[in-house]
Coordinates of C-alpha atoms in Angstrom, one line a residue:
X24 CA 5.2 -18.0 -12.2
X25 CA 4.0 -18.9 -8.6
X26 CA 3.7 -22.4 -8.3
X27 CA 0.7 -23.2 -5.7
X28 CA 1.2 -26.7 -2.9
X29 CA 0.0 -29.7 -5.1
X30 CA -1.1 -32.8 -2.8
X31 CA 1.2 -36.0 -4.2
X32 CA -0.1 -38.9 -6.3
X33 CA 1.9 -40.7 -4.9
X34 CA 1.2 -40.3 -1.2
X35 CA -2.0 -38.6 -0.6
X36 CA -2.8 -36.2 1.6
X37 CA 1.2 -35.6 1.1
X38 CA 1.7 -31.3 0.7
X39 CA 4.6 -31.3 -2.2
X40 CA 6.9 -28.1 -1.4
X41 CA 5.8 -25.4 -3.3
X42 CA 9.3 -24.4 -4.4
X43 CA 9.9 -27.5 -6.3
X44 CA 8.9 -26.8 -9.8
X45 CA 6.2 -29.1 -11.7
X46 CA 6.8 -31.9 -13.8
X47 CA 7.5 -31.3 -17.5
X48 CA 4.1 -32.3 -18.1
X49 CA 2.0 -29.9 -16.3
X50 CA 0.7 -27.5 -18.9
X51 CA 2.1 -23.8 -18.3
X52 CA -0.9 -22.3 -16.8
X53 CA -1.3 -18.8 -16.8
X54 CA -0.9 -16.2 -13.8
X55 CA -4.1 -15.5 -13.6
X56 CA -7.0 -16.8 -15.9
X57 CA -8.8 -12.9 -15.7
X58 CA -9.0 -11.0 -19.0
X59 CA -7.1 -7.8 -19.2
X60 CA -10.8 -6.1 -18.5
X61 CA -11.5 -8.2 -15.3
X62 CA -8.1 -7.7 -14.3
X63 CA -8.8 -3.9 -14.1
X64 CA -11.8 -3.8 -12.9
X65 CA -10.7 -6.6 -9.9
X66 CA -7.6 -4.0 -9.3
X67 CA -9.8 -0.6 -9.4
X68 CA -12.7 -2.2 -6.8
X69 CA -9.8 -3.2 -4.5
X70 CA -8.3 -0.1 -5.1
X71 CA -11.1 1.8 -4.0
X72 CA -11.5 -0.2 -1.1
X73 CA -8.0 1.3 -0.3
X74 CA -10.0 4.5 -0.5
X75 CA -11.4 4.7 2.8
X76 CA -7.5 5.2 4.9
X77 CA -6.9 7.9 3.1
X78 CA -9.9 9.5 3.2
X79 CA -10.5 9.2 5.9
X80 CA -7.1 11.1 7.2
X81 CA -7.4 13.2 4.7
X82 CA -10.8 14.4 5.1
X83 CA -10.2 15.3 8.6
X84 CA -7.5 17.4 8.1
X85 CA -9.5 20.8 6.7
X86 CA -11.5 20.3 10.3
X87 CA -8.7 20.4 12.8
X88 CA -8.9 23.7 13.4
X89 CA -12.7 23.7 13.4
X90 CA -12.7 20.3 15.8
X91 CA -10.3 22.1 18.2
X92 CA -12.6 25.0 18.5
X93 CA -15.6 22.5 19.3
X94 CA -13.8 20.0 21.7
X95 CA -12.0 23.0 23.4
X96 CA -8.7 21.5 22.5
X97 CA -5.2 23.4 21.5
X98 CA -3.4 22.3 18.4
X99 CA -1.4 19.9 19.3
X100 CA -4.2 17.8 21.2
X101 CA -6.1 17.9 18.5
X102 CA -3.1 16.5 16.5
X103 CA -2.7 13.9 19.1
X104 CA -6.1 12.4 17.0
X105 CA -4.0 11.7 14.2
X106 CA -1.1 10.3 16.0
X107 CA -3.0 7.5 17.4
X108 CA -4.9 7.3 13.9
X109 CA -1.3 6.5 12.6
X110 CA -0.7 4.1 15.5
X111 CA -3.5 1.5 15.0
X112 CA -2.8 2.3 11.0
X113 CA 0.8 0.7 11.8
X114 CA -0.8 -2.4 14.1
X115 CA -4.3 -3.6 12.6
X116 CA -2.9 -4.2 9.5
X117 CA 0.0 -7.0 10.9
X118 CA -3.2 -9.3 11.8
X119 CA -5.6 -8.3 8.7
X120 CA -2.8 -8.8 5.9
X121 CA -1.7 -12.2 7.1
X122 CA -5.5 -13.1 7.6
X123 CA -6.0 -12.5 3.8
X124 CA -3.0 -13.9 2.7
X125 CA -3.8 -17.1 4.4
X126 CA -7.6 -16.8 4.1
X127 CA -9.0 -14.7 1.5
X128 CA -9.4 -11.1 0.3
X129 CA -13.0 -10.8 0.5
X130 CA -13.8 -12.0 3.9
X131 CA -10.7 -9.3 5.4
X132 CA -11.9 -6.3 3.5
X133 CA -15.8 -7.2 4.2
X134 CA -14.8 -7.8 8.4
X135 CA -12.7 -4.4 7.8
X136 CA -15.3 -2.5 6.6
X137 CA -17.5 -3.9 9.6
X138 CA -15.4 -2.5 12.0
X139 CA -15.2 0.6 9.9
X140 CA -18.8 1.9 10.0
X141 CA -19.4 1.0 13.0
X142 CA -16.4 3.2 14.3
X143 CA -17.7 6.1 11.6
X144 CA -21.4 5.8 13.1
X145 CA -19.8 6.4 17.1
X146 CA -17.9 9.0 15.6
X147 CA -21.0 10.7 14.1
X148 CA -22.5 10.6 17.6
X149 CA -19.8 11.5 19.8
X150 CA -19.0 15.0 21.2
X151 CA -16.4 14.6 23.6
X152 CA -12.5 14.6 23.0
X153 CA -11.7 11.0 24.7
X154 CA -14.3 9.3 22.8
X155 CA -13.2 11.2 19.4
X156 CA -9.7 9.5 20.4
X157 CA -10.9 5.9 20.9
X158 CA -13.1 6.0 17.9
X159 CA -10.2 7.1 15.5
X160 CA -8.4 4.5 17.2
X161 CA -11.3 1.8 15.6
X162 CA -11.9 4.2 12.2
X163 CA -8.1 3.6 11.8
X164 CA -8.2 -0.3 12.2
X165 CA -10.9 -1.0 9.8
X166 CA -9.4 1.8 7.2
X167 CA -6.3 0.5 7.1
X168 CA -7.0 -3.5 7.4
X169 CA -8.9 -2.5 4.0
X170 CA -5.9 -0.5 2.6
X171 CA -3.3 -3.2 2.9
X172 CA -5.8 -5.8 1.3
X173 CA -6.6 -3.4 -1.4
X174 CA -2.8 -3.0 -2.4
X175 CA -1.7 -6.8 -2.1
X176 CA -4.7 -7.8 -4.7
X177 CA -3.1 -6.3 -7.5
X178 CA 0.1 -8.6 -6.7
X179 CA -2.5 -11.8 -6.8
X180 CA -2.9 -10.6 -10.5
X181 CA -0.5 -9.0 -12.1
X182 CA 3.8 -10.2 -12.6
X183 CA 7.4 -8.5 -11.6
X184 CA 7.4 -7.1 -15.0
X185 CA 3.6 -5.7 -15.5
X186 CA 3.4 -3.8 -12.3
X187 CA 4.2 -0.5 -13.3
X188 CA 2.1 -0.4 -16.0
X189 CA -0.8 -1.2 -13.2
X190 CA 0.0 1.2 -11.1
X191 CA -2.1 3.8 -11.9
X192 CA -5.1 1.2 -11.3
X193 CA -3.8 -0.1 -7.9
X194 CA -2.5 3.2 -6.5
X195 CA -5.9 5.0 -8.1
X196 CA -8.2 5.1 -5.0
X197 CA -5.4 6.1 -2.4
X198 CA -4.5 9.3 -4.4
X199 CA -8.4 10.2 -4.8
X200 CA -8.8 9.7 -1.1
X201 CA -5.7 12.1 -0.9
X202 CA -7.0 14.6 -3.2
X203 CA -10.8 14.4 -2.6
X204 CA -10.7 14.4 1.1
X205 CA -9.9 17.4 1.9
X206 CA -12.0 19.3 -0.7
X207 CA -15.3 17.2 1.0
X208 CA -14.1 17.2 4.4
X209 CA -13.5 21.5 3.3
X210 CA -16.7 21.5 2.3
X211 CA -18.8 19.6 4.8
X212 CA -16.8 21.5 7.7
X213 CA -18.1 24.7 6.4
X214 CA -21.7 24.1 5.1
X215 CA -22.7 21.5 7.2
X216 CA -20.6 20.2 10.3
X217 CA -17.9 18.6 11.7
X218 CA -20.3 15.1 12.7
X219 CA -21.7 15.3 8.7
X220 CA -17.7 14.2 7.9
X221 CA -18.5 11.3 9.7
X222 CA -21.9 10.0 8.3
X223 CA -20.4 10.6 4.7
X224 CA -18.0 8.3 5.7
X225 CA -20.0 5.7 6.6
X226 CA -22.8 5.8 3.9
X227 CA -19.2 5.6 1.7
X228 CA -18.0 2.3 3.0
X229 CA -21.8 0.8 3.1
X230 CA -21.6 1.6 -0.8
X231 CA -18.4 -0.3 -1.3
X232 CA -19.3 -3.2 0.6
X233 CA -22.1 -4.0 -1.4
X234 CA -20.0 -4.1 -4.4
X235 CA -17.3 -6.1 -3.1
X236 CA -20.1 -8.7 -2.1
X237 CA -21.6 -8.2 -5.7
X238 CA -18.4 -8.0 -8.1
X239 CA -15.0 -8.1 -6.5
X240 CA -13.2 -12.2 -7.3
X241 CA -11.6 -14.0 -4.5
X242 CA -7.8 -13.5 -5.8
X243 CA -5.3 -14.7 -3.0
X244 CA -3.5 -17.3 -4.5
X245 CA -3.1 -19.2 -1.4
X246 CA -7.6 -19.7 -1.8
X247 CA -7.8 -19.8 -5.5
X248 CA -4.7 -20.0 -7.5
X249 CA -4.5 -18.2 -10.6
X250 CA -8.4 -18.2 -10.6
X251 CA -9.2 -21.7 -11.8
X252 CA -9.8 -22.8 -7.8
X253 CA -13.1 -22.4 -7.4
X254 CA -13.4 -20.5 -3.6
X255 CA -15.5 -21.5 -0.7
X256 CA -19.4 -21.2 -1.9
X257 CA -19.8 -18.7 1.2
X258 CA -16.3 -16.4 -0.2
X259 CA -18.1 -16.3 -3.4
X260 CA -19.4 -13.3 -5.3
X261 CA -22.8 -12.6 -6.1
X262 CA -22.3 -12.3 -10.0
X263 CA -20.5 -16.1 -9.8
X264 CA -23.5 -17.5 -7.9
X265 CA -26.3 -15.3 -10.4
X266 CA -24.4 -16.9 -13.0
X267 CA -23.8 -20.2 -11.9
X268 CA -20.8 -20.8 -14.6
X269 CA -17.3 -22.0 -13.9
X270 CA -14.1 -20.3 -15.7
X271 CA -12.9 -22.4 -18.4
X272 CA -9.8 -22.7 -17.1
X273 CA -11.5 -24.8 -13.9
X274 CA -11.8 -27.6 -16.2
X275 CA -8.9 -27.9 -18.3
X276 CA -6.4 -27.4 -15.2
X277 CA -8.3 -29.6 -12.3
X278 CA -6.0 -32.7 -12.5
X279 CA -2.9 -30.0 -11.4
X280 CA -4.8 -27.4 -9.5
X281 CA -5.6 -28.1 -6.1
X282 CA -6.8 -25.8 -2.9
X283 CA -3.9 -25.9 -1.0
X284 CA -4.3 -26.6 2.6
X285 CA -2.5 -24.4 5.5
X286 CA -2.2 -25.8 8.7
X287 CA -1.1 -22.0 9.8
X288 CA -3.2 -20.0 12.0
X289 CA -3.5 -16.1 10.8
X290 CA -0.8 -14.4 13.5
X291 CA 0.8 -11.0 13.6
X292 CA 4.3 -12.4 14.2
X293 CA 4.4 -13.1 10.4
X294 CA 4.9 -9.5 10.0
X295 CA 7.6 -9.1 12.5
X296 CA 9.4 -12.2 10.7
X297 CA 9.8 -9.6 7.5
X298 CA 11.2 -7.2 9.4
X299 CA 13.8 -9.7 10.5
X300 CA 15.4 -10.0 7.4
X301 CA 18.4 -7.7 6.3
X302 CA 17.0 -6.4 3.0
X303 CA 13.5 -6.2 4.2
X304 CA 14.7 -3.7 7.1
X305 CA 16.6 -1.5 5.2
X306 CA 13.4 -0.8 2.3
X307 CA 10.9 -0.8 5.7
X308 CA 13.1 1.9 7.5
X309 CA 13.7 4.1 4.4
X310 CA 9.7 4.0 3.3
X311 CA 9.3 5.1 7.0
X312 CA 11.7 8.4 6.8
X313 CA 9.7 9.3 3.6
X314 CA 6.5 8.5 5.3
X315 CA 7.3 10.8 7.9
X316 CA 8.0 13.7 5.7
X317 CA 4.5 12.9 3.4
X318 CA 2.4 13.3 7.0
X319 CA 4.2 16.0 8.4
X320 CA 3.6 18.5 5.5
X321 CA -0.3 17.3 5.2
X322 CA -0.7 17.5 9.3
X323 CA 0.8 20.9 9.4
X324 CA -0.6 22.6 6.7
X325 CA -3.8 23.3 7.9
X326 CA -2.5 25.3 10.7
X327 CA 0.6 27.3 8.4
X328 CA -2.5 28.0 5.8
X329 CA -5.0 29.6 8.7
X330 CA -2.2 31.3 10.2
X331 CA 0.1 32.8 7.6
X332 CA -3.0 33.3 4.4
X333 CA -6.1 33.4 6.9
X334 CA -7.6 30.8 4.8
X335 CA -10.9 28.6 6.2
X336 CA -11.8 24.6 6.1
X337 CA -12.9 25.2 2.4
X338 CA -9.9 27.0 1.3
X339 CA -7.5 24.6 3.0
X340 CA -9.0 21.3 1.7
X341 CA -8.3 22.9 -2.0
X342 CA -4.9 23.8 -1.2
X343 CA -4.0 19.9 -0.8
X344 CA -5.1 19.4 -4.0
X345 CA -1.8 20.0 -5.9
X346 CA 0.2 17.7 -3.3
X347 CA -2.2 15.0 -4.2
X348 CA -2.3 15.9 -7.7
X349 CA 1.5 15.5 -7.6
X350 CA 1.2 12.0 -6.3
X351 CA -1.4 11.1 -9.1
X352 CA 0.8 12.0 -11.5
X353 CA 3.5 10.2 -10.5
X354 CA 1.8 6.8 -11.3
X355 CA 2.3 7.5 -14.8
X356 CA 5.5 8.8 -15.1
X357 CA 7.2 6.3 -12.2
X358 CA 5.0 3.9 -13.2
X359 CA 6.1 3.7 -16.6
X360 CA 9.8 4.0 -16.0
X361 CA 9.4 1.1 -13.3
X362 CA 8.2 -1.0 -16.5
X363 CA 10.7 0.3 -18.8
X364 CA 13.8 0.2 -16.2
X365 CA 12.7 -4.0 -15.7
X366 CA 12.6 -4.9 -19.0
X367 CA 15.7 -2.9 -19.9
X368 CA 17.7 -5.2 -17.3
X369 CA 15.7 -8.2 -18.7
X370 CA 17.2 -7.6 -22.3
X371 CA 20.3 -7.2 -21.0
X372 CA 20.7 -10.9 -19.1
X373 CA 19.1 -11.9 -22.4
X374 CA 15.7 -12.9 -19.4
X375 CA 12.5 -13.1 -21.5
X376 CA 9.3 -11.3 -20.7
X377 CA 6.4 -13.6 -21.2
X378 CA 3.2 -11.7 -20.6
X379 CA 1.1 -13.1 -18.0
X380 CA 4.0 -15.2 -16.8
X381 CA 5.5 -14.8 -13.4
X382 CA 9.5 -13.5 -13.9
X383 CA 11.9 -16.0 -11.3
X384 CA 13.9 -12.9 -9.8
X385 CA 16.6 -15.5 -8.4
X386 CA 18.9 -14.3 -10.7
X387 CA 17.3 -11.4 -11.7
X388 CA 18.7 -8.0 -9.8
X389 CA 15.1 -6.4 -8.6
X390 CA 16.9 -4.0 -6.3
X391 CA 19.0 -2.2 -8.8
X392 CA 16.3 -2.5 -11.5
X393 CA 14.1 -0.8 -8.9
X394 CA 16.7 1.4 -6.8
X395 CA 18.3 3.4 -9.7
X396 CA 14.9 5.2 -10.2
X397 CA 14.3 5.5 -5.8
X398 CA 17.9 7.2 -5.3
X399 CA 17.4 10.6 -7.7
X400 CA 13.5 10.8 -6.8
X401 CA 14.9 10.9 -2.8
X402 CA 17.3 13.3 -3.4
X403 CA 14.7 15.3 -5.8
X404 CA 11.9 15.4 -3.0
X405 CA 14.9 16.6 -0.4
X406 CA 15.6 19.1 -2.7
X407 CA 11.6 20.0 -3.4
X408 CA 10.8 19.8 1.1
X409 CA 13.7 22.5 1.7
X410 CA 12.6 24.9 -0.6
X411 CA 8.2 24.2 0.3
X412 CA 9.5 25.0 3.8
X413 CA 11.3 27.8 3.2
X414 CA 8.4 29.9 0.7
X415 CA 6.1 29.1 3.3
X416 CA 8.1 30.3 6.0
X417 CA 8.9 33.9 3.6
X418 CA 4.8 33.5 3.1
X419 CA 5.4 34.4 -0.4
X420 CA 2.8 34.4 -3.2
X421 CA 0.7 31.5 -2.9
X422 CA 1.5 30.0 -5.8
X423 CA 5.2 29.8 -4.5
X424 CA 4.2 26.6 -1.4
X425 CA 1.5 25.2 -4.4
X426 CA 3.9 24.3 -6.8
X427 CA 6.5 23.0 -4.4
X428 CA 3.4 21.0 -2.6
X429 CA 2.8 19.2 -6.0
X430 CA 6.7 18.8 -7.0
X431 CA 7.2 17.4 -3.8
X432 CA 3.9 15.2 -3.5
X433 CA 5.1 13.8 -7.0
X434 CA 8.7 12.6 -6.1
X435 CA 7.9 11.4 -2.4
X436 CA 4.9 9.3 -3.4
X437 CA 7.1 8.1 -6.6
X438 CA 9.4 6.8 -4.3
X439 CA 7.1 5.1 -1.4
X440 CA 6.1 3.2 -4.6
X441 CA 9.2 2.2 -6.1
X442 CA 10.6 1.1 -2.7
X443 CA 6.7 -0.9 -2.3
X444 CA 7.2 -2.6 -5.5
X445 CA 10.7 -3.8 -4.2
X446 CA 9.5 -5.4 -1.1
X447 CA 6.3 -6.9 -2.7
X448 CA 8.9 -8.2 -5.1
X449 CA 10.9 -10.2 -2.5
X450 CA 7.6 -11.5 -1.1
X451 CA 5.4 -12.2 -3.7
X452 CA 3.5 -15.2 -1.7
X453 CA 3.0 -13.0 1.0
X454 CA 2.4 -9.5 -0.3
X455 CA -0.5 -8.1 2.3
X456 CA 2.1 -9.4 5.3
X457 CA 4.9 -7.2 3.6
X458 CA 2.5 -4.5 3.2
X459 CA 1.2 -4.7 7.1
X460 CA 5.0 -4.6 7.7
X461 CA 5.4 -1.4 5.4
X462 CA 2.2 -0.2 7.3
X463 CA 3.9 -1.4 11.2
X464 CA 7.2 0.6 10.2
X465 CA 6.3 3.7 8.5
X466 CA 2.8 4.7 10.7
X467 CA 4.6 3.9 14.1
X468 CA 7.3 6.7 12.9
X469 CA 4.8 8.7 11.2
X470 CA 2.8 8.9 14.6
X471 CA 5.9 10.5 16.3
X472 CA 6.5 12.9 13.4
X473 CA 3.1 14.0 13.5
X474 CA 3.3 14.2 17.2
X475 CA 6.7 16.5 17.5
X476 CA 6.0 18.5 14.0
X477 CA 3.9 21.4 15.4
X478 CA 6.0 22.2 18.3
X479 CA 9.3 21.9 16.2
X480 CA 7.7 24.4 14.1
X481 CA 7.3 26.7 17.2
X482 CA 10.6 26.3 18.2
X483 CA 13.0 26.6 15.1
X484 CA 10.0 27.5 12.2
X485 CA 9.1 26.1 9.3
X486 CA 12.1 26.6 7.1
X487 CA 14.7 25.0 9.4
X488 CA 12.2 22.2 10.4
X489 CA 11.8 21.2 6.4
X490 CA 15.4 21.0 6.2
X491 CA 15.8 19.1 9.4
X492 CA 13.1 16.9 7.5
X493 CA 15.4 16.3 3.9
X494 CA 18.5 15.9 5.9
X495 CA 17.7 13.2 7.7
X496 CA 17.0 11.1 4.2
X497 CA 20.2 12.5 2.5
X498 CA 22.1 11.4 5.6
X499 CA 20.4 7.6 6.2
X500 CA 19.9 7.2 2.0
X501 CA 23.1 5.1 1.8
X502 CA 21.3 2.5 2.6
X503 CA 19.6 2.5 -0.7
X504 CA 23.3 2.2 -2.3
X505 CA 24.1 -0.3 0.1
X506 CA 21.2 -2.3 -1.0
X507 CA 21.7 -1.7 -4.4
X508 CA 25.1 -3.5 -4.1
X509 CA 23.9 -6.3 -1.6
X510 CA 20.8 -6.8 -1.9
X511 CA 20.7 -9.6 -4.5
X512 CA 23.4 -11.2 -2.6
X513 CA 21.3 -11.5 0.6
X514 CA 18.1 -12.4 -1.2
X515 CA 19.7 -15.3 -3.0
X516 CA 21.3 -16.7 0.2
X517 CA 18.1 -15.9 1.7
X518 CA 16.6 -18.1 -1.2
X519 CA 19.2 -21.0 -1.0
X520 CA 18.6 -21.6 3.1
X521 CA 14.7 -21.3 2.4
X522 CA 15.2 -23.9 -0.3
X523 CA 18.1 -26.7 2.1
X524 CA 16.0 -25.9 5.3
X525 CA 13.6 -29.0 6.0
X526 CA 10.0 -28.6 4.8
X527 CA 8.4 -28.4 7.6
X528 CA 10.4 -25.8 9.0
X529 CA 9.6 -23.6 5.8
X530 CA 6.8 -21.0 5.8
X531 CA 4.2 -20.7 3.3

């Protein structure tokens, strides 16, 4: 359980270190005061606020081919668009996650959707290739400011041992942003135009602002606790001020609840301090190699599909279904072995699972509960790349590149999400700052990959470029093992210099 900065009866105005646990007599207060139906419903409108980065690079992808045509562009200038997309997807969020962390959800997602539809509405108007680069430059920011927010909400709200089971809420809106876009972006590419992409977009993220301003609860803990901190009247939902009513739990818990008070400015360099640490690094780079591979195959496929089946915008944008259906379907089954693997280690140190209680992971060993499902899934999606590569490149039936699409969309996105889990797990106070640095790592190398994947392709084909692609994560996935044996070790010494370092010298 995350115990929140309580000022000192003794000396006021006094901060006590949050790592010091509460006296025996402080009642043990839940994780969060939301019912198991506002917990959903919280998770699944900031997980469709997540919606709009995906989307929005999804969606795009069916009209490369068409926007090269328009903007008199080649290929790979057009893919240059998405490289810089990937760019400010890797920065923005380094400022936006520790903004929220330290501030509040709903004031980052409502600023990112500000910037967001007002890049979509330039966009919309534009007709010229430097101004379609600066603008996605801005679409990307506000996107992906959003996305990080939408994932670290779900860790305000739900414990170490519950978050597979809430996977599929959390990680809903990303993989209907994967599988949708395309098919509208298809669609609106061929009936309408490329610009009509654009004002669907916006009209999209106008909709969802007004019902994070209506119904979406302040949850970072560092505002309002475990819900019984009432927020800042102006951070406040409509429905709380229609309604006028406190949560029971305000009352009972005031005397030991209090808004705790940072004296820290948002800053970027908070992410870069996670990417410092030993542990941290290793999960960052790896979620980076597989990040690569995931936006290689959906950049590239446009082009293979027009050139090798003749197909058009619509016919493309319905071929990425099955590699986002494959990702959907791994919330379940990944998801639920997550859980299952967790509690199995739990039983074993003889840990108890309290539901709605917070699990200490001092002693608890997160990386090989989490890592012993990562390690076959990365050699499974190796296995699943080489042979996607190599049907396309024979440009057998169809149904051949389909089905390894979905296999592979299953086990990469599986993975990203068990290695996620992991580094939300070592930084549960912070978790939109360890997203952002998820975000720095894997979009910086994503943006090269994107950049060098068509011409590779030229050079050496598809076949030998998809097993360049799953070599390069057999080869650097020791690190997993390596984690899996040190990991705990590092995070507990980690733990115990945190703990004998000064307080203030301690972050929050």
């Amino acid at each position: 359980m995350t115990i929140q900065p309580l000022e000192s009866k003794d000396v006021p105005g006094t901060i006590v270190d949050e790592d010091i646990q509460p006296p025996a007599e402080v009642p043990d207060v839940p994780y969060t005061i939301l019912s198991e139906r506002e917990k959903i419903c919280t998770i699944l409108i900031a997980s469709f606020s997540g919606f709009l980065a995906p989307i929005s690079a999804s969606i795009y992808f069916p009209a490369l081919n068409t926007l090269a045509d328009n903007l008199h562009v080649s290929s790979s200038e057009i893919n240059l668009s998405i490289t810089v997309y990937m760019i400010c997807q890797a920065l923005a969020p380094s400022l936006v996650g520790n903004f929220s962390d330290q501030k509040g959800r709903r004031p980052g997602l409502l600023i990112c959707f500000a910037v967001y539809i007002a890049a979509n509405i330039g966009l919309a108007l534009q007709n010229s290739y430097p101004a379609l680069m600066v603008l996605r430059c801005l679409q990307s920011s506000g996107s992906s400011g959003a996305a990080v927010i939408g994932a670290a909400t779900a860790t305000d709200i739900v414990v170490r041992a519950e978050r597979g089971k809430y996977l599929a809420y959390s990680t809903m809106g990303v993989t209907a942003g994967q599988a949708l876009g395309p098919v509208i972006g298809g669609l609106l590419a061929q009936f309408a135009n490329v610009h009509s992409i654009f004002w669907f977009l916006t009209a999209l993220a106008g909709f969802m602002s007004v019902v994070v301003i209506v119904f979406f609860p302040e949850t970072s803990r560092t505002v309002v606790g475990n819900g019984s901190i009432s927020p800042q009247k102006w951070n406040r939902r409509v429905l709380d001020l229609a309604r006028r009513k406190q949560p029971e739990w305000t009352e009972t818990y005031s005397d030991v609840t209090t808004r705790p008070q940072s004296k820290r400015r948002p800053s970027p360099l908070e992410t870069f301090k996670i990417c410092r640490e030993k542990e941290s690094t290793m999960i960052l780079a790896f979620i980076a190699f597989l990040f690569c591979g995931y936006a290689t195959v959906l950049s590239t496929l446009p082009a293979q599909l027009e050139r090798k089946y003749g197909f058009n915008a619509l016919q493309i944008g319905l071929c990425c279904l099955p590699y986002a259906f494959g990702s959907l379907t791994s919330r379940w089954t990944v998801g639920y072995l997550t859980d299952w693997n967790f509690r199995r280690h739990a039983r074993r140190l003889d840990l108890k699972l309290v539901k709605n209680r917070q699990t200490d992971l001092t002693d608890f060993p997160a990386e090989i509960a989490r890592l012993q499902l990562t390690v076959p899934l990365v050699y499974l999606a190796s296995g699943f790349i080489i042979t996607y590569s190599w049907v396309m490149a024979h440009q057998t039936n169809l149904a051949g590149p389909l089905i390894m699409l979905c296999l592979a969309g299953h086990t990469m996105s599986g993975t990203i999400n068990t290695l996620m889990t992991l580094l939300v797990d070592c930084h549960v106070k912070k978790p939109a700052t360890a997203i952002a640095a998820s975000n720095l790592f894997r979009c910086l190398l994503g943006a090269g990959a994107v950049a060098v994947a068509t011409p590779l392709i030229n050079a050496i084909g598809i076949g030998w470029a998809g097993t360049l692609l799953a070599f390069i994560w057999i080869i650097f996935s020791p690190l997993l093992w390596v984690l899996m044996k040190w990991g705990h070790d590092w995070r507990r010494e980690k733990i115990k210099k945190r703990d004998q370092a000064p307080l203030s010298e301690k972050g929050p």
